[in-house]
mmCIF file with all atom_site columns, C-alpha atoms in Angstrom:
data_model
loop_
_atom_site.group_PDB
_atom_site.id
_atom_site.type_symbol
_atom_site.label_atom_id
_atom_site.label_alt_id
_atom_site.label_comp_id
_atom_site.label_asym_id
_atom_site.label_entity_id
_atom_site.label_seq_id
_atom_site.pdbx_PDB_ins_code
_atom_site.Cartn_x
_atom_site.Cartn_y
_atom_site.Cartn_z
_atom_site.occupancy
_atom_site.B_iso_or_equiv
_atom_site.pdbx_formal_charge
_atom_site.auth_seq_id
_atom_site.auth_comp_id
_atom_site.auth_asym_id
_atom_site.auth_atom_id
_atom_site.pdbx_PDB_model_num
ATOM 1   C CA . UNK A 1 1   ? -19.767 -7.371  14.552  1.00 0.00 ? 654 UNK A CA 1
ATOM 2   C CA . UNK A 1 2   ? -17.157 -6.418  12.065  1.00 0.00 ? 655 UNK A CA 1
ATOM 3   C CA . UNK A 1 3   ? -13.815 -8.004  12.840  1.00 0.00 ? 656 UNK A CA 1
ATOM 4   C CA . UNK A 1 4   ? -10.859 -5.925  11.939  1.00 0.00 ? 657 UNK A CA 1
ATOM 5   C CA . UNK A 1 5   ? -7.088  -6.586  11.596  1.00 0.00 ? 658 UNK A CA 1
ATOM 6   C CA . UNK A 1 6   ? -4.958  -3.430  12.000  1.00 0.00 ? 659 UNK A CA 1
ATOM 7   C CA . UNK A 1 7   ? -1.376  -3.181  10.685  1.00 0.00 ? 660 UNK A CA 1
ATOM 8   C CA . UNK A 1 8   ? 1.207   -0.362  11.009  1.00 0.00 ? 661 UNK A CA 1
ATOM 9   C CA . UNK A 1 9   ? 4.715   0.121   12.203  1.00 0.00 ? 662 UNK A CA 1
ATOM 10  C CA . UNK A 1 10  ? 4.041   3.267   14.251  1.00 0.00 ? 663 UNK A CA 1
ATOM 11  C CA . UNK A 1 11  ? 3.052   1.512   17.556  1.00 0.00 ? 664 UNK A CA 1
ATOM 12  C CA . UNK A 1 12  ? 1.440   4.534   19.111  1.00 0.00 ? 665 UNK A CA 1
ATOM 13  C CA . UNK A 1 13  ? -0.681  5.415   16.191  1.00 0.00 ? 666 UNK A CA 1
ATOM 14  C CA . UNK A 1 14  ? -1.694  1.800   15.606  1.00 0.00 ? 667 UNK A CA 1
ATOM 15  C CA . UNK A 1 15  ? -2.744  1.278   19.371  1.00 0.00 ? 668 UNK A CA 1
ATOM 16  C CA . UNK A 1 16  ? -4.609  4.612   19.405  1.00 0.00 ? 669 UNK A CA 1
ATOM 17  C CA . UNK A 1 17  ? -6.706  3.638   16.166  1.00 0.00 ? 670 UNK A CA 1
ATOM 18  C CA . UNK A 1 18  ? -7.358  0.180   17.787  1.00 0.00 ? 671 UNK A CA 1
ATOM 19  C CA . UNK A 1 19  ? -8.515  1.900   21.011  1.00 0.00 ? 672 UNK A CA 1
ATOM 20  C CA . UNK A 1 20  ? -10.948 4.220   19.044  1.00 0.00 ? 673 UNK A CA 1
ATOM 21  C CA . UNK A 1 21  ? -12.305 1.426   16.982  1.00 0.00 ? 674 UNK A CA 1
ATOM 22  C CA . UNK A 1 22  ? -12.809 -0.739  20.029  1.00 0.00 ? 675 UNK A CA 1
ATOM 23  C CA . UNK A 1 23  ? -15.183 1.947   21.391  1.00 0.00 ? 676 UNK A CA 1
ATOM 24  C CA . UNK A 1 24  ? -17.652 1.233   18.538  1.00 0.00 ? 677 UNK A CA 1
ATOM 25  C CA . UNK A 1 25  ? -20.419 -1.275  19.236  1.00 0.00 ? 678 UNK A CA 1
ATOM 26  C CA . UNK A 1 26  ? -20.176 -2.874  15.824  1.00 0.00 ? 679 UNK A CA 1
ATOM 27  C CA . UNK A 1 27  ? -16.336 -3.167  15.481  1.00 0.00 ? 680 UNK A CA 1
ATOM 28  C CA . UNK A 1 28  ? -13.771 -5.556  17.104  1.00 0.00 ? 681 UNK A CA 1
ATOM 29  C CA . UNK A 1 29  ? -10.061 -5.293  16.529  1.00 0.00 ? 682 UNK A CA 1
ATOM 30  C CA . UNK A 1 30  ? -9.125  -9.014  16.455  1.00 0.00 ? 683 UNK A CA 1
ATOM 31  C CA . UNK A 1 31  ? -5.350  -8.580  15.784  1.00 0.00 ? 684 UNK A CA 1
ATOM 32  C CA . UNK A 1 32  ? -2.570  -6.072  15.384  1.00 0.00 ? 685 UNK A CA 1
ATOM 33  C CA . UNK A 1 33  ? 0.465   -6.331  13.201  1.00 0.00 ? 686 UNK A CA 1
ATOM 34  C CA . UNK A 1 34  ? 3.590   -4.292  13.252  1.00 0.00 ? 687 UNK A CA 1
ATOM 35  C CA . UNK A 1 35  ? 4.549   -4.803  9.720   1.00 0.00 ? 688 UNK A CA 1
ATOM 36  C CA . UNK A 1 36  ? 3.288   -6.090  6.304   1.00 0.00 ? 689 UNK A CA 1
ATOM 37  C CA . UNK A 1 37  ? 4.562   -9.690  6.675   1.00 0.00 ? 690 UNK A CA 1
ATOM 38  C CA . UNK A 1 38  ? 2.946   -10.064 10.033  1.00 0.00 ? 691 UNK A CA 1
ATOM 39  C CA . UNK A 1 39  ? -0.242  -8.565  8.556   1.00 0.00 ? 692 UNK A CA 1
ATOM 40  C CA . UNK A 1 40  ? -0.299  -11.215 5.888   1.00 0.00 ? 693 UNK A CA 1
ATOM 41  C CA . UNK A 1 41  ? 0.285   -14.028 8.443   1.00 0.00 ? 694 UNK A CA 1
ATOM 42  C CA . UNK A 1 42  ? -2.441  -12.780 10.783  1.00 0.00 ? 695 UNK A CA 1
ATOM 43  C CA . UNK A 1 43  ? -4.998  -12.212 8.069   1.00 0.00 ? 696 UNK A CA 1
ATOM 44  C CA . UNK A 1 44  ? -4.564  -15.957 7.103   1.00 0.00 ? 697 UNK A CA 1
ATOM 45  C CA . UNK A 1 45  ? -4.882  -16.962 10.788  1.00 0.00 ? 698 UNK A CA 1
ATOM 46  C CA . UNK A 1 46  ? -7.897  -14.722 11.804  1.00 0.00 ? 699 UNK A CA 1
ATOM 47  C CA . UNK A 1 47  ? -9.681  -14.210 8.427   1.00 0.00 ? 700 UNK A CA 1
ATOM 48  C CA . UNK A 1 48  ? -10.990 -10.751 9.481   1.00 0.00 ? 701 UNK A CA 1
ATOM 49  C CA . UNK A 1 49  ? -13.811 -8.893  7.742   1.00 0.00 ? 702 UNK A CA 1
ATOM 50  C CA . UNK A 1 50  ? -11.678 -5.784  7.156   1.00 0.00 ? 703 UNK A CA 1
ATOM 51  C CA . UNK A 1 51  ? -7.942  -5.308  7.028   1.00 0.00 ? 704 UNK A CA 1
ATOM 52  C CA . UNK A 1 52  ? -6.697  -1.751  7.872   1.00 0.00 ? 705 UNK A CA 1
ATOM 53  C CA . UNK A 1 53  ? -3.118  -1.308  6.567   1.00 0.00 ? 706 UNK A CA 1
ATOM 54  C CA . UNK A 1 54  ? -0.581  1.489   6.865   1.00 0.00 ? 707 UNK A CA 1
ATOM 55  C CA . UNK A 1 55  ? 0.732   2.183   3.317   1.00 0.00 ? 708 UNK A CA 1
ATOM 56  C CA . UNK A 1 56  ? 4.302   3.112   4.534   1.00 0.00 ? 709 UNK A CA 1
ATOM 57  C CA . UNK A 1 57  ? 5.777   0.042   6.343   1.00 0.00 ? 710 UNK A CA 1
ATOM 58  C CA . UNK A 1 58  ? 9.385   -1.225  6.109   1.00 0.00 ? 711 UNK A CA 1
ATOM 59  C CA . UNK A 1 59  ? 10.050  -4.422  4.223   1.00 0.00 ? 712 UNK A CA 1
ATOM 60  C CA . UNK A 1 60  ? 6.591   -5.095  2.739   1.00 0.00 ? 713 UNK A CA 1
ATOM 61  C CA . UNK A 1 61  ? 4.528   -1.898  2.222   1.00 0.00 ? 714 UNK A CA 1
ATOM 62  C CA . UNK A 1 62  ? 0.784   -1.847  2.606   1.00 0.00 ? 715 UNK A CA 1
ATOM 63  C CA . UNK A 1 63  ? 0.079   -2.406  -1.139  1.00 0.00 ? 716 UNK A CA 1
ATOM 64  C CA . UNK A 1 64  ? 2.481   -5.406  -1.258  1.00 0.00 ? 717 UNK A CA 1
ATOM 65  C CA . UNK A 1 65  ? 0.689   -6.749  1.935   1.00 0.00 ? 718 UNK A CA 1
ATOM 66  C CA . UNK A 1 66  ? -2.704  -6.171  0.427   1.00 0.00 ? 719 UNK A CA 1
ATOM 67  C CA . UNK A 1 67  ? -1.740  -7.953  -2.770  1.00 0.00 ? 720 UNK A CA 1
ATOM 68  C CA . UNK A 1 68  ? -0.540  -11.016 -0.840  1.00 0.00 ? 721 UNK A CA 1
ATOM 69  C CA . UNK A 1 69  ? -3.587  -11.009 1.423   1.00 0.00 ? 722 UNK A CA 1
ATOM 70  C CA . UNK A 1 70  ? -5.961  -10.660 -1.568  1.00 0.00 ? 723 UNK A CA 1
ATOM 71  C CA . UNK A 1 71  ? -4.187  -13.442 -3.466  1.00 0.00 ? 724 UNK A CA 1
ATOM 72  C CA . UNK A 1 72  ? -5.260  -15.746 -0.723  1.00 0.00 ? 725 UNK A CA 1
ATOM 73  C CA . UNK A 1 73  ? -8.712  -14.250 -0.072  1.00 0.00 ? 726 UNK A CA 1
ATOM 74  C CA . UNK A 1 74  ? -9.935  -12.250 -3.225  1.00 0.00 ? 727 UNK A CA 1
ATOM 75  C CA . UNK A 1 75  ? -12.990 -10.966 -1.525  1.00 0.00 ? 728 UNK A CA 1
ATOM 76  C CA . UNK A 1 76  ? -11.120 -9.413  1.497   1.00 0.00 ? 729 UNK A CA 1
ATOM 77  C CA . UNK A 1 77  ? -11.967 -5.834  2.251   1.00 0.00 ? 730 UNK A CA 1
ATOM 78  C CA . UNK A 1 78  ? -8.766  -3.827  2.532   1.00 0.00 ? 731 UNK A CA 1
ATOM 79  C CA . UNK A 1 79  ? -8.395  -0.170  3.542   1.00 0.00 ? 732 UNK A CA 1
ATOM 80  C CA . UNK A 1 80  ? -5.056  1.697   3.319   1.00 0.00 ? 733 UNK A CA 1
ATOM 81  C CA . UNK A 1 81  ? -3.971  4.622   5.503   1.00 0.00 ? 734 UNK A CA 1
ATOM 82  C CA . UNK A 1 82  ? -1.340  7.062   4.216   1.00 0.00 ? 735 UNK A CA 1
ATOM 83  C CA . UNK A 1 83  ? 0.337   10.149  5.431   1.00 0.00 ? 736 UNK A CA 1
ATOM 84  C CA . UNK A 1 84  ? 0.720   11.368  1.765   1.00 0.00 ? 737 UNK A CA 1
ATOM 85  C CA . UNK A 1 85  ? -1.803  11.184  -1.223  1.00 0.00 ? 738 UNK A CA 1
ATOM 86  C CA . UNK A 1 86  ? 0.837   10.561  -3.728  1.00 0.00 ? 739 UNK A CA 1
ATOM 87  C CA . UNK A 1 87  ? -0.232  10.280  -7.381  1.00 0.00 ? 740 UNK A CA 1
ATOM 88  C CA . UNK A 1 88  ? 0.479   6.783   -8.694  1.00 0.00 ? 741 UNK A CA 1
ATOM 89  C CA . UNK A 1 89  ? 0.028   5.048   -5.377  1.00 0.00 ? 742 UNK A CA 1
ATOM 90  C CA . UNK A 1 90  ? -3.725  5.144   -5.534  1.00 0.00 ? 743 UNK A CA 1
ATOM 91  C CA . UNK A 1 91  ? -3.584  3.522   -8.954  1.00 0.00 ? 744 UNK A CA 1
ATOM 92  C CA . UNK A 1 92  ? -1.350  0.650   -7.577  1.00 0.00 ? 745 UNK A CA 1
ATOM 93  C CA . UNK A 1 93  ? -3.756  0.233   -4.696  1.00 0.00 ? 746 UNK A CA 1
ATOM 94  C CA . UNK A 1 94  ? -6.967  0.053   -6.802  1.00 0.00 ? 747 UNK A CA 1
ATOM 95  C CA . UNK A 1 95  ? -5.177  -2.371  -9.191  1.00 0.00 ? 748 UNK A CA 1
ATOM 96  C CA . UNK A 1 96  ? -4.350  -4.552  -6.294  1.00 0.00 ? 749 UNK A CA 1
ATOM 97  C CA . UNK A 1 97  ? -7.981  -4.598  -5.153  1.00 0.00 ? 750 UNK A CA 1
ATOM 98  C CA . UNK A 1 98  ? -7.932  -2.323  -2.172  1.00 0.00 ? 751 UNK A CA 1
ATOM 99  C CA . UNK A 1 99  ? -11.384 -0.859  -1.426  1.00 0.00 ? 752 UNK A CA 1
ATOM 100 C CA . UNK A 1 100 ? -10.540 2.116   0.770   1.00 0.00 ? 753 UNK A CA 1
ATOM 101 C CA . UNK A 1 101 ? -7.804  4.761   0.740   1.00 0.00 ? 754 UNK A CA 1
ATOM 102 C CA . UNK A 1 102 ? -7.696  7.271   3.662   1.00 0.00 ? 755 UNK A CA 1
ATOM 103 C CA . UNK A 1 103 ? -5.223  9.753   5.111   1.00 0.00 ? 756 UNK A CA 1
ATOM 104 C CA . UNK A 1 104 ? -3.906  9.007   8.725   1.00 0.00 ? 757 UNK A CA 1
ATOM 105 C CA . UNK A 1 105 ? -5.477  12.333  9.679   1.00 0.00 ? 758 UNK A CA 1
ATOM 106 C CA . UNK A 1 106 ? -8.962  10.780  9.056   1.00 0.00 ? 759 UNK A CA 1
ATOM 107 C CA . UNK A 1 107 ? -11.626 11.612  11.567  1.00 0.00 ? 760 UNK A CA 1
ATOM 108 C CA . UNK A 1 108 ? -12.433 8.579   13.767  1.00 0.00 ? 761 UNK A CA 1
ATOM 109 C CA . UNK A 1 109 ? -16.196 8.799   12.831  1.00 0.00 ? 762 UNK A CA 1
ATOM 110 C CA . UNK A 1 110 ? -15.275 8.738   9.136   1.00 0.00 ? 763 UNK A CA 1
ATOM 111 C CA . UNK A 1 111 ? -12.989 5.885   9.694   1.00 0.00 ? 764 UNK A CA 1
ATOM 112 C CA . UNK A 1 112 ? -15.797 3.932   11.211  1.00 0.00 ? 765 UNK A CA 1
ATOM 113 C CA . UNK A 1 113 ? -18.222 4.811   8.445   1.00 0.00 ? 766 UNK A CA 1
ATOM 114 C CA . UNK A 1 114 ? -15.575 3.685   5.794   1.00 0.00 ? 767 UNK A CA 1
ATOM 115 C CA . UNK A 1 115 ? -14.964 0.323   7.504   1.00 0.00 ? 768 UNK A CA 1
ATOM 116 C CA . UNK A 1 116 ? -18.656 -0.208  7.535   1.00 0.00 ? 769 UNK A CA 1
ATOM 117 C CA . UNK A 1 117 ? -18.941 0.809   3.879   1.00 0.00 ? 770 UNK A CA 1
ATOM 118 C CA . UNK A 1 118 ? -16.092 -1.416  2.574   1.00 0.00 ? 771 UNK A CA 1
ATOM 119 C CA . UNK A 1 119 ? -17.376 -4.265  4.741   1.00 0.00 ? 772 UNK A CA 1
ATOM 120 C CA . UNK A 1 120 ? -20.654 -3.893  2.730   1.00 0.00 ? 773 UNK A CA 1
ATOM 121 C CA . UNK A 1 121 ? -18.723 -4.236  -0.584  1.00 0.00 ? 774 UNK A CA 1
ATOM 122 C CA . UNK A 1 122 ? -18.358 -0.646  -1.521  1.00 0.00 ? 775 UNK A CA 1
ATOM 123 C CA . UNK A 1 123 ? -15.273 1.495   -2.220  1.00 0.00 ? 776 UNK A CA 1
ATOM 124 C CA . UNK A 1 124 ? -14.144 4.765   -0.601  1.00 0.00 ? 777 UNK A CA 1
ATOM 125 C CA . UNK A 1 125 ? -11.314 6.975   -1.777  1.00 0.00 ? 778 UNK A CA 1
ATOM 126 C CA . UNK A 1 126 ? -10.489 10.147  0.120   1.00 0.00 ? 779 UNK A CA 1
ATOM 127 C CA . UNK A 1 127 ? -11.223 13.222  -2.048  1.00 0.00 ? 780 UNK A CA 1
ATOM 128 C CA . UNK A 1 128 ? -7.758  14.665  -1.574  1.00 0.00 ? 781 UNK A CA 1
ATOM 129 C CA . UNK A 1 129 ? -6.016  11.447  -2.517  1.00 0.00 ? 782 UNK A CA 1
ATOM 130 C CA . UNK A 1 130 ? -8.468  11.106  -5.499  1.00 0.00 ? 783 UNK A CA 1
ATOM 131 C CA . UNK A 1 131 ? -7.517  14.624  -6.690  1.00 0.00 ? 784 UNK A CA 1
ATOM 132 C CA . UNK A 1 132 ? -3.766  13.778  -6.407  1.00 0.00 ? 785 UNK A CA 1
ATOM 133 C CA . UNK A 1 133 ? -4.323  10.610  -8.471  1.00 0.00 ? 786 UNK A CA 1
ATOM 134 C CA . UNK A 1 134 ? -6.001  12.753  -11.282 1.00 0.00 ? 787 UNK A CA 1
ATOM 135 C CA . UNK A 1 135 ? -2.894  15.031  -11.280 1.00 0.00 ? 788 UNK A CA 1
ATOM 136 C CA . UNK A 1 136 ? -0.572  12.021  -12.101 1.00 0.00 ? 789 UNK A CA 1
ATOM 137 C CA . UNK A 1 137 ? 1.727   13.049  -14.866 1.00 0.00 ? 790 UNK A CA 1
ATOM 138 C CA . UNK A 1 138 ? 4.215   10.123  -14.507 1.00 0.00 ? 791 UNK A CA 1
ATOM 139 C CA . UNK A 1 139 ? 5.940   9.367   -17.806 1.00 0.00 ? 792 UNK A CA 1
ATOM 140 C CA . UNK A 1 140 ? 7.057   5.958   -16.718 1.00 0.00 ? 793 UNK A CA 1
ATOM 141 C CA . UNK A 1 141 ? 5.557   2.681   -17.663 1.00 0.00 ? 794 UNK A CA 1
ATOM 142 C CA . UNK A 1 142 ? 4.375   0.321   -15.113 1.00 0.00 ? 795 UNK A CA 1
ATOM 143 C CA . UNK A 1 143 ? 7.332   -2.016  -15.672 1.00 0.00 ? 796 UNK A CA 1
ATOM 144 C CA . UNK A 1 144 ? 9.796   0.826   -15.413 1.00 0.00 ? 797 UNK A CA 1
ATOM 145 C CA . UNK A 1 145 ? 8.169   1.793   -11.988 1.00 0.00 ? 798 UNK A CA 1
ATOM 146 C CA . UNK A 1 146 ? 8.324   -2.008  -10.939 1.00 0.00 ? 799 UNK A CA 1
ATOM 147 C CA . UNK A 1 147 ? 12.111  -2.138  -11.636 1.00 0.00 ? 800 UNK A CA 1
ATOM 148 C CA . UNK A 1 148 ? 12.632  1.236   -9.675  1.00 0.00 ? 801 UNK A CA 1
ATOM 149 C CA . UNK A 1 149 ? 10.483  0.047   -6.823  1.00 0.00 ? 802 UNK A CA 1
ATOM 150 C CA . UNK A 1 150 ? 12.709  -2.941  -6.306  1.00 0.00 ? 803 UNK A CA 1
ATOM 151 C CA . UNK A 1 151 ? 15.756  -0.810  -6.753  1.00 0.00 ? 804 UNK A CA 1
ATOM 152 C CA . UNK A 1 152 ? 14.730  1.272   -3.753  1.00 0.00 ? 805 UNK A CA 1
ATOM 153 C CA . UNK A 1 153 ? 14.654  -2.079  -1.780  1.00 0.00 ? 806 UNK A CA 1
ATOM 154 C CA . UNK A 1 154 ? 18.462  -2.329  -2.558  1.00 0.00 ? 807 UNK A CA 1
ATOM 155 C CA . UNK A 1 155 ? 18.078  -5.347  -4.919  1.00 0.00 ? 808 UNK A CA 1
ATOM 156 C CA . UNK A 1 156 ? 20.686  -6.119  -7.575  1.00 0.00 ? 809 UNK A CA 1
ATOM 157 C CA . UNK A 1 157 ? 19.535  -6.461  -11.209 1.00 0.00 ? 810 UNK A CA 1
ATOM 158 C CA . UNK A 1 158 ? 19.729  -10.264 -10.977 1.00 0.00 ? 811 UNK A CA 1
ATOM 159 C CA . UNK A 1 159 ? 17.258  -10.341 -7.974  1.00 0.00 ? 812 UNK A CA 1
ATOM 160 C CA . UNK A 1 160 ? 15.000  -7.811  -9.599  1.00 0.00 ? 813 UNK A CA 1
ATOM 161 C CA . UNK A 1 161 ? 14.929  -10.011 -12.795 1.00 0.00 ? 814 UNK A CA 1
ATOM 162 C CA . UNK A 1 162 ? 13.931  -13.003 -10.596 1.00 0.00 ? 815 UNK A CA 1
ATOM 163 C CA . UNK A 1 163 ? 11.241  -11.118 -8.785  1.00 0.00 ? 816 UNK A CA 1
ATOM 164 C CA . UNK A 1 164 ? 9.664   -9.836  -11.912 1.00 0.00 ? 817 UNK A CA 1
ATOM 165 C CA . UNK A 1 165 ? 10.114  -12.982 -13.960 1.00 0.00 ? 818 UNK A CA 1
ATOM 166 C CA . UNK A 1 166 ? 12.119  -11.008 -16.739 1.00 0.00 ? 819 UNK A CA 1
ATOM 167 C CA . UNK A 1 167 ? 15.440  -11.472 -18.365 1.00 0.00 ? 820 UNK A CA 1
ATOM 168 C CA . UNK A 1 168 ? 18.313  -9.374  -16.765 1.00 0.00 ? 821 UNK A CA 1
ATOM 169 C CA . UNK A 1 169 ? 18.745  -7.568  -20.186 1.00 0.00 ? 822 UNK A CA 1
ATOM 170 C CA . UNK A 1 170 ? 15.079  -6.605  -20.244 1.00 0.00 ? 823 UNK A CA 1
ATOM 171 C CA . UNK A 1 171 ? 15.344  -5.234  -16.668 1.00 0.00 ? 824 UNK A CA 1
ATOM 172 C CA . UNK A 1 172 ? 18.388  -3.227  -17.695 1.00 0.00 ? 825 UNK A CA 1
ATOM 173 C CA . UNK A 1 173 ? 16.463  -1.846  -20.578 1.00 0.00 ? 826 UNK A CA 1
ATOM 174 C CA . UNK A 1 174 ? 13.557  -0.761  -18.372 1.00 0.00 ? 827 UNK A CA 1
ATOM 175 C CA . UNK A 1 175 ? 15.955  0.959   -15.913 1.00 0.00 ? 828 UNK A CA 1
ATOM 176 C CA . UNK A 1 176 ? 17.789  2.510   -18.681 1.00 0.00 ? 829 UNK A CA 1
ATOM 177 C CA . UNK A 1 177 ? 14.561  3.985   -20.040 1.00 0.00 ? 830 UNK A CA 1
ATOM 178 C CA . UNK A 1 178 ? 13.502  5.124   -16.555 1.00 0.00 ? 831 UNK A CA 1
ATOM 179 C CA . UNK A 1 179 ? 16.856  6.879   -16.048 1.00 0.00 ? 832 UNK A CA 1
ATOM 180 C CA . UNK A 1 180 ? 16.469  8.644   -19.432 1.00 0.00 ? 833 UNK A CA 1
ATOM 181 C CA . UNK A 1 181 ? 12.888  9.842   -18.750 1.00 0.00 ? 834 UNK A CA 1
ATOM 182 C CA . UNK A 1 182 ? 13.844  11.078  -15.207 1.00 0.00 ? 835 UNK A CA 1
ATOM 183 C CA . UNK A 1 183 ? 17.217  12.685  -16.451 1.00 0.00 ? 836 UNK A CA 1
ATOM 184 C CA . UNK A 1 184 ? 19.093  10.490  -13.894 1.00 0.00 ? 837 UNK A CA 1
ATOM 185 C CA . UNK A 1 185 ? 22.667  9.264   -14.027 1.00 0.00 ? 838 UNK A CA 1
ATOM 186 C CA . UNK A 1 186 ? 21.986  6.092   -12.165 1.00 0.00 ? 839 UNK A CA 1
ATOM 187 C CA . UNK A 1 187 ? 19.012  3.775   -11.387 1.00 0.00 ? 840 UNK A CA 1
ATOM 188 C CA . UNK A 1 188 ? 19.267  4.704   -7.673  1.00 0.00 ? 841 UNK A CA 1
ATOM 189 C CA . UNK A 1 189 ? 18.963  8.391   -8.544  1.00 0.00 ? 842 UNK A CA 1
ATOM 190 C CA . UNK A 1 190 ? 15.998  7.650   -10.868 1.00 0.00 ? 843 UNK A CA 1
ATOM 191 C CA . UNK A 1 191 ? 14.429  5.632   -7.904  1.00 0.00 ? 844 UNK A CA 1
ATOM 192 C CA . UNK A 1 192 ? 14.927  8.584   -5.644  1.00 0.00 ? 845 UNK A CA 1
ATOM 193 C CA . UNK A 1 193 ? 13.401  10.996  -8.165  1.00 0.00 ? 846 UNK A CA 1
ATOM 194 C CA . UNK A 1 194 ? 10.199  8.982   -8.671  1.00 0.00 ? 847 UNK A CA 1
ATOM 195 C CA . UNK A 1 195 ? 9.824   8.580   -4.902  1.00 0.00 ? 848 UNK A CA 1
ATOM 196 C CA . UNK A 1 196 ? 10.153  12.359  -4.510  1.00 0.00 ? 849 UNK A CA 1
ATOM 197 C CA . UNK A 1 197 ? 7.619   13.091  -7.176  1.00 0.00 ? 850 UNK A CA 1
ATOM 198 C CA . UNK A 1 198 ? 5.159   10.634  -5.651  1.00 0.00 ? 851 UNK A CA 1
ATOM 199 C CA . UNK A 1 199 ? 5.109   8.216   -8.665  1.00 0.00 ? 852 UNK A CA 1
ATOM 200 C CA . UNK A 1 200 ? 5.883   5.088   -6.462  1.00 0.00 ? 853 UNK A CA 1
#
């Protein structure tokens, strides 16, 4: 029996996926989380075989939750579900150690196959998401993206510096460079631009 933790803030979708998975003879949904923070807590509590995370969650998104879960259990199988195959996101996910990446429109039979596959130690990236990743033309460096990602969370420069363990001046330099590369007049505008282009 493959024990699965399911996390997503869209209650109807989350419960629907859980109901479908519970129909399988070899899968048991052991817990459901409504956000990333709860997913991290429940993963530590239940130690599931596979963690299925919605990418787009408030507060802590799926990649941040996956990173926290994998920091505690490096061998944990994690699958992300997303509504958009944005370039740049799959790179972040794979860097974090995620084994599977699927659209929310995935066929239930395929979802079942992927869960079994990642539980067996393999990876699975949806073809459309993989194609989007290959079209990634983001000109920003990883650290520039990191500072903009935290900007979208509404954090001031001082807090961004603390989170990234960088000097405030260094953070300002990254933000300035990101603004220049995106043709933006402010860091908030630059953050919006990279979100719209799918680079975050």
